[in-house]
PDB file of C-alpha atoms in Angstrom:
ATOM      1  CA  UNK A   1     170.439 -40.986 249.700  1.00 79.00           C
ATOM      2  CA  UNK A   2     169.812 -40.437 246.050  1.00 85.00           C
ATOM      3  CA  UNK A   3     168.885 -43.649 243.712  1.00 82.00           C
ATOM      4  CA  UNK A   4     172.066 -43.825 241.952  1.00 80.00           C
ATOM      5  CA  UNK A   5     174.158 -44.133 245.728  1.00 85.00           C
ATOM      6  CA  UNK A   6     171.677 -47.112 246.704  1.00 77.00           C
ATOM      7  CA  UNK A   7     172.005 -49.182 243.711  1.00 81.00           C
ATOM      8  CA  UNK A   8     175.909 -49.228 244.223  1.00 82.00           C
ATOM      9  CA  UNK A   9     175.204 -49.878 247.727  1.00 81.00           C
ATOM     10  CA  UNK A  10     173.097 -53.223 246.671  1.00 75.00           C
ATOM     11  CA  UNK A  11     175.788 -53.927 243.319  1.00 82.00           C
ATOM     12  CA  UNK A  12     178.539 -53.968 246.053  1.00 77.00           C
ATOM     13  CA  UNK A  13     176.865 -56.286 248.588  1.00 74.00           C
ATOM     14  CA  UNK A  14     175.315 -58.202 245.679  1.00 69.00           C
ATOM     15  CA  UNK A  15     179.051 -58.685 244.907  1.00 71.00           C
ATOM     16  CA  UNK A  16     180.977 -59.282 247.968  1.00 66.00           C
ATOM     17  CA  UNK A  17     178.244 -61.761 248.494  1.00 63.00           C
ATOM     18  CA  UNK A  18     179.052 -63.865 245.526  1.00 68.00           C
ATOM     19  CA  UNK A  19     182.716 -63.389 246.264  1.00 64.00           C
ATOM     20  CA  UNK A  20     182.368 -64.599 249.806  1.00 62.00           C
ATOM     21  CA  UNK A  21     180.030 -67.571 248.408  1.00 61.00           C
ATOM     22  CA  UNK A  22     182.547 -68.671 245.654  1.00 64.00           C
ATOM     23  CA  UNK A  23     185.507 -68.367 248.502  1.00 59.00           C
ATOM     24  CA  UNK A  24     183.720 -71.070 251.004  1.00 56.00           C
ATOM     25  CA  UNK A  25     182.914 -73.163 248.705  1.00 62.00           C
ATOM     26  CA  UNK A  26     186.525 -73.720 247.081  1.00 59.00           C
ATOM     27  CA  UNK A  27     187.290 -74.075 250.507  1.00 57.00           C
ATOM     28  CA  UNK A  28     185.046 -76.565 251.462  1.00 58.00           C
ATOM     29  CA  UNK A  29     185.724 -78.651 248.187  1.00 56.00           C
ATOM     30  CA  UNK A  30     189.781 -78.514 249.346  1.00 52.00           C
ATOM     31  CA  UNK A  31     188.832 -79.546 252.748  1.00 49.00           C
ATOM     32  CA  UNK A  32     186.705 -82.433 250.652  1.00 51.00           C
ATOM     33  CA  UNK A  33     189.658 -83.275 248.389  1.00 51.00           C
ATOM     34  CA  UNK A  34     191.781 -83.887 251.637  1.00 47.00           C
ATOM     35  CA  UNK A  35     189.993 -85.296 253.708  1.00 46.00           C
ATOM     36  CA  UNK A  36     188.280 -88.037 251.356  1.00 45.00           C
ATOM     37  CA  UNK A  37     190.539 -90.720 252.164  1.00 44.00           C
ATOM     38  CA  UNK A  38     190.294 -89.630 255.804  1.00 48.00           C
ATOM     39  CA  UNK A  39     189.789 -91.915 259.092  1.00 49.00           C
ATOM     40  CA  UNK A  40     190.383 -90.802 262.633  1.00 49.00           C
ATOM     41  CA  UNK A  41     190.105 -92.057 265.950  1.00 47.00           C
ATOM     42  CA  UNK A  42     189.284 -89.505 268.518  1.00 46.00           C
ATOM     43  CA  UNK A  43     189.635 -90.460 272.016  1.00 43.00           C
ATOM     44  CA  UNK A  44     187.525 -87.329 273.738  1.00 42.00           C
ATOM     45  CA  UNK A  45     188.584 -86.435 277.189  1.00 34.00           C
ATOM     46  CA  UNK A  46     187.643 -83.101 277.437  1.00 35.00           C
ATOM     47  CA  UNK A  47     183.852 -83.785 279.018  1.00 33.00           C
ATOM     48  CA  UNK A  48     182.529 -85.549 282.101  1.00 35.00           C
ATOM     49  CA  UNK A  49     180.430 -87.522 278.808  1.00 38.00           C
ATOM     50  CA  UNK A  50     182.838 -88.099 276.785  1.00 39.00           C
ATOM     51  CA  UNK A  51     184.601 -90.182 279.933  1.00 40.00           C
ATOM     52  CA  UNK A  52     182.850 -93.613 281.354  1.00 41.00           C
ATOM     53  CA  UNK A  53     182.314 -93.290 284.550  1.00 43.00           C
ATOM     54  CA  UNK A  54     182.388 -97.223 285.233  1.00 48.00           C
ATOM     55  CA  UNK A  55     185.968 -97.522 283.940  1.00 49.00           C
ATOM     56  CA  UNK A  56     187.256 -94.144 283.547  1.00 57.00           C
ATOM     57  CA  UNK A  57     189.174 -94.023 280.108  1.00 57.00           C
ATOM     58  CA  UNK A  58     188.340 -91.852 277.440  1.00 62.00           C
ATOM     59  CA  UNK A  59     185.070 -93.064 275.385  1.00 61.00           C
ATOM     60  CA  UNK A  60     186.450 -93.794 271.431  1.00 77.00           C
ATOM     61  CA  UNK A  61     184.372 -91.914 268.664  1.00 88.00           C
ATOM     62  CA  UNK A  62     185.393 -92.868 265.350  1.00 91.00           C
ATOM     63  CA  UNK A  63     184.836 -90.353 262.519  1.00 91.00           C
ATOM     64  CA  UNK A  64     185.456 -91.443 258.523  1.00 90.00           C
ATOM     65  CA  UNK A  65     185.238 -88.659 256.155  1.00 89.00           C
ATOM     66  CA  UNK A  66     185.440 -90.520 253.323  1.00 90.00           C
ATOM     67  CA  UNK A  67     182.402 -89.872 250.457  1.00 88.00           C
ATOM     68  CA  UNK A  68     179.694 -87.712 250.521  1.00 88.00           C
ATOM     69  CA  UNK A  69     178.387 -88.239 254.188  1.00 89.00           C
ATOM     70  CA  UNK A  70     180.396 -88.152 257.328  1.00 91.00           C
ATOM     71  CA  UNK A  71     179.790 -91.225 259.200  1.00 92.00           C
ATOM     72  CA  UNK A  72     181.415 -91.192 263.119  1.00 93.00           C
ATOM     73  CA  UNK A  73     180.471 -94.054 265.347  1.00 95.00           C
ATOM     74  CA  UNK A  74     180.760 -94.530 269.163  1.00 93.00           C
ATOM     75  CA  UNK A  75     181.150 -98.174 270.935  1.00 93.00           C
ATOM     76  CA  UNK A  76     178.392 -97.044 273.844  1.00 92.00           C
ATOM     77  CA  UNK A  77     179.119-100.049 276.048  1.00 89.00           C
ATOM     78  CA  UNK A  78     182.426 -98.988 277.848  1.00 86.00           C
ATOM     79  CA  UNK A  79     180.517 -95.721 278.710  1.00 84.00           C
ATOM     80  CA  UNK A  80     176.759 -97.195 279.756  1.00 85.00           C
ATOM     81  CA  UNK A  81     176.361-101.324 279.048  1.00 83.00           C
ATOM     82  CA  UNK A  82     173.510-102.876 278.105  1.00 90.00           C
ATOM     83  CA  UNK A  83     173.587-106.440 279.336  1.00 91.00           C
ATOM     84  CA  UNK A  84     172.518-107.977 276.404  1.00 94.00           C
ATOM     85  CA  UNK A  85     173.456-105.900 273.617  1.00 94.00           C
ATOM     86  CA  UNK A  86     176.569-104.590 271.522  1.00 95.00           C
ATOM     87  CA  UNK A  87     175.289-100.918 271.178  1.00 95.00           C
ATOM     88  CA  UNK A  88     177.052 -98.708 268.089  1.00 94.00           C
ATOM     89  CA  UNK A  89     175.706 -95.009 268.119  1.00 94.00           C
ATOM     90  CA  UNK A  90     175.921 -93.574 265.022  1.00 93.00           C
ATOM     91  CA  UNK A  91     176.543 -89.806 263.654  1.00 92.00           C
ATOM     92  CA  UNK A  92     175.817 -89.271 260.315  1.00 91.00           C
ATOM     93  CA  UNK A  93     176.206 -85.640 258.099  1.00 89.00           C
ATOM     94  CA  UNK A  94     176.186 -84.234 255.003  1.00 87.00           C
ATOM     95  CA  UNK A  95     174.799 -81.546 252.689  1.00 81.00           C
ATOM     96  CA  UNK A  96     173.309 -83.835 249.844  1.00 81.00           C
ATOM     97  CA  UNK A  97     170.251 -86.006 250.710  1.00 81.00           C
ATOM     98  CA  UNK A  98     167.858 -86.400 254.103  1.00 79.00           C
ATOM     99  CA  UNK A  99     169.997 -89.565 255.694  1.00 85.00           C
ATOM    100  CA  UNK A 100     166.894 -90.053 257.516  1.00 82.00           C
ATOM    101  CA  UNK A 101     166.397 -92.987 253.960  1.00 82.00           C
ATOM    102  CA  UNK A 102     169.192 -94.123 254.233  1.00 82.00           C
ATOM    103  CA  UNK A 103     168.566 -98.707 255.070  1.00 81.00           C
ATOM    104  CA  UNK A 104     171.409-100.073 256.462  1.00 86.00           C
ATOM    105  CA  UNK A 105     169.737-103.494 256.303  1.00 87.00           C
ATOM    106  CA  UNK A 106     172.510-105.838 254.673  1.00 88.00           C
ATOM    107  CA  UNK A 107     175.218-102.970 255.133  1.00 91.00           C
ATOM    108  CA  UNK A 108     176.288-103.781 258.529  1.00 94.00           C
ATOM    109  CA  UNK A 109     178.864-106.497 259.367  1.00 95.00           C
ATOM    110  CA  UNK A 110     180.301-107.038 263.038  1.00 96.00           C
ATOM    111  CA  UNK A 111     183.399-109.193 263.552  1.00 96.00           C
ATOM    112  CA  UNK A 112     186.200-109.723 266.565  1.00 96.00           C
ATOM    113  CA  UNK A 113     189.650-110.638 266.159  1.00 96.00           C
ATOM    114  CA  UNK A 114     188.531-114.623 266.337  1.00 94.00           C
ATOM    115  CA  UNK A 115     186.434-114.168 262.848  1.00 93.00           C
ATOM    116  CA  UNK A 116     183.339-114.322 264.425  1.00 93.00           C
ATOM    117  CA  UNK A 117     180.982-112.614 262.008  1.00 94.00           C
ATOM    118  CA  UNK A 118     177.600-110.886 262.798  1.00 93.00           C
ATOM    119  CA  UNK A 119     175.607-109.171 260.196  1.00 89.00           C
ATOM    120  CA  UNK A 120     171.877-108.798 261.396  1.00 84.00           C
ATOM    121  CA  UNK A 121     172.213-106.060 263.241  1.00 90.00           C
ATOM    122  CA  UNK A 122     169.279-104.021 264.542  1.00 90.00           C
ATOM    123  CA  UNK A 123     169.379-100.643 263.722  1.00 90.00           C
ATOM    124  CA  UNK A 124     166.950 -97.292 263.716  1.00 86.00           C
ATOM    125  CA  UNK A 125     167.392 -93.840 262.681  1.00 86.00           C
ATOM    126  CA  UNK A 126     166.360 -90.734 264.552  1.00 87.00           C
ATOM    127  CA  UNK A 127     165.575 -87.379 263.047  1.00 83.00           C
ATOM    128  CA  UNK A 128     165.428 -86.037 259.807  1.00 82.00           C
ATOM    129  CA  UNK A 129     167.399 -84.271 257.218  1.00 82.00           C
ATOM    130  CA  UNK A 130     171.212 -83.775 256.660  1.00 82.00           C
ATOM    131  CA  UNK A 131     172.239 -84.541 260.414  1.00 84.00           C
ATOM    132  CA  UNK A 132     170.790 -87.870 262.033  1.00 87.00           C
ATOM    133  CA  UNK A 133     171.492 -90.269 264.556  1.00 90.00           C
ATOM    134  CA  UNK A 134     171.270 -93.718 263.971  1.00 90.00           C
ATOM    135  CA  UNK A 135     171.979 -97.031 266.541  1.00 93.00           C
ATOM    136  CA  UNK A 136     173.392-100.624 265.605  1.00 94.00           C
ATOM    137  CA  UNK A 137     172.258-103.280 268.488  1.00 95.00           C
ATOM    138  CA  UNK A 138     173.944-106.872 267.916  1.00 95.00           C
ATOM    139  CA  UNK A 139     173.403-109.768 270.892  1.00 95.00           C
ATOM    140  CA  UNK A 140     176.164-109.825 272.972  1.00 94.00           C
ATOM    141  CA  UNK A 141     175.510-113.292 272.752  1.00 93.00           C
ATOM    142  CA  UNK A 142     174.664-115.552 269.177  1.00 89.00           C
ATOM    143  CA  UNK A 143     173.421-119.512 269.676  1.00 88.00           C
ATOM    144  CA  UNK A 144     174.708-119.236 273.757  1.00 88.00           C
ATOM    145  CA  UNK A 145     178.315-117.960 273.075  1.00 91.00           C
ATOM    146  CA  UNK A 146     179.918-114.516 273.791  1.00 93.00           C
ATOM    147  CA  UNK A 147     180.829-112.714 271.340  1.00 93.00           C
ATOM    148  CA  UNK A 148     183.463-110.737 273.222  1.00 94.00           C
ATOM    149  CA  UNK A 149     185.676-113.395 275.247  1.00 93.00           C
ATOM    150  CA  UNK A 150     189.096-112.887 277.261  1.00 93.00           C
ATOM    151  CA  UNK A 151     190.565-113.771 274.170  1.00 94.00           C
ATOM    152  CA  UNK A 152     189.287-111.112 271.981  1.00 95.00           C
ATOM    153  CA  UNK A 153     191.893-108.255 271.166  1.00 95.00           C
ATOM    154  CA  UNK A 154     189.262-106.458 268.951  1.00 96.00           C
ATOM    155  CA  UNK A 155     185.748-106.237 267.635  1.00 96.00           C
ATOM    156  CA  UNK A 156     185.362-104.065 264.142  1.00 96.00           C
ATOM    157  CA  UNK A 157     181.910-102.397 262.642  1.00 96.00           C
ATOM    158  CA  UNK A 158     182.169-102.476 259.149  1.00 96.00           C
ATOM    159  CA  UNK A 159     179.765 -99.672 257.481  1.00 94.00           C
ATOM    160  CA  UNK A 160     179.366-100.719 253.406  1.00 94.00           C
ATOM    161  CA  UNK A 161     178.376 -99.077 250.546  1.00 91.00           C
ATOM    162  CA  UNK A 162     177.066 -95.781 252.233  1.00 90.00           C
ATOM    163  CA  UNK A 163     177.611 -92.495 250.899  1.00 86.00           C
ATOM    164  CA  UNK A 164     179.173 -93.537 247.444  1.00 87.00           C
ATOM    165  CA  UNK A 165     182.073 -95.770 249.991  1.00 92.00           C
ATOM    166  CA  UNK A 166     182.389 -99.432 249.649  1.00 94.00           C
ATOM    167  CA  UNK A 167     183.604 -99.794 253.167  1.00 95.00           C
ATOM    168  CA  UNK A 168     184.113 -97.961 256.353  1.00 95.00           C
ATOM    169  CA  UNK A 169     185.871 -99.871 259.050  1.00 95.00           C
ATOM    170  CA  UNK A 170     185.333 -99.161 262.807  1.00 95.00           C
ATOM    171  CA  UNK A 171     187.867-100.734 265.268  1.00 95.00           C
ATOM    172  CA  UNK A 172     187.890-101.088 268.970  1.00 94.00           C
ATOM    173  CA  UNK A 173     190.837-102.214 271.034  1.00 91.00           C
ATOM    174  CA  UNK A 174     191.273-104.606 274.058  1.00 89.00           C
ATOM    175  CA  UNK A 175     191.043-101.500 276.206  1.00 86.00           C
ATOM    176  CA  UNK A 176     187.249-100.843 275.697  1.00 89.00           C
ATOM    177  CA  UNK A 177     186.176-104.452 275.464  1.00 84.00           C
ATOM    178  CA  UNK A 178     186.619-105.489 279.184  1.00 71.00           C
TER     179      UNK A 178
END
């Protein structure tokens, strides 16, 4: 192959290269654009984890898209209960800092339908980088009394100012609270 058919070879992939680049990435900043004021409730049913085995109904993950980080958080305690804790797991992504800083001291706040309040959560990261894992613990009890009664028709994480969003709310039904 003489010197002249090579360096075509490398302008051409050089090229389609930085075509394909610029493509994905006005792709990705339309899936951004749309999805920014974005909330979802997923109710996964499609693996033996994703269903608790103590009550059989599917386990809620919650996923907000709003910001720069993706934040989706799943209420662990219809799926494996810890008798004195409110457990939150807690998937966070992005492509723009190591989450594995990020302090959600002060930026948690739990609450049920009867205005009880919470917001000293426990809380730890685990890994590193652009995709962690972080868990919220509350008491399942504060000063002797349930949080979660008959009574209560929901209980709501509130996430605030994370990922340039004032405040991403988290909502569980009746359903998963018994």
């Amino acid at each position: 192959m003489s010197k002249k058919t090579k360096r075509i070879i490398v302008i051409v992939v050089l090229f389609a290269f930085v075509v394909s680049s610029l493509y994905v990435e006005a792709i990705i900043s339309q899936q951004k654009k749309q999805s920014n004021t974005q909330t979802k409730t997923i109710y996964r049913q499609d693996s033996k984890q994703s269903t608790s085995s103590k009550n059989n109904f599917p386990d809620p993950l919650i996923i907000n898209s709003e910001g720069f980080i993706t934040i989706g958080v799943r209420y662990l305690n219809p799926i494996k209960d810890d008798k004195d804790n409110l457990v939150f797991e807690v998937f966070l992504d992005n492509h723009q800092i190591d989450l594995s800083t990020l302090n959600f001291n002060g930026k948690v706040l739990f609450s049920t339908s009867e205005g009880i309040k919470v917001n000293n959560a426990k809380w730890w990261i685990e890994g590193s980088g652009h995709h962690v894992m972080a868990f919220i613990k509350i008491p399942k009890k504060i000063n002797g009394k349930s949080l979660i009664t008959p009574k209560t028709k929901y209980i709501q994480l509130e996430l605030q100012n994370i990922g340039g969003v004032k405040s991403r709310i988290y909502r569980w039904d009746k359903k998963f609270l018994n």
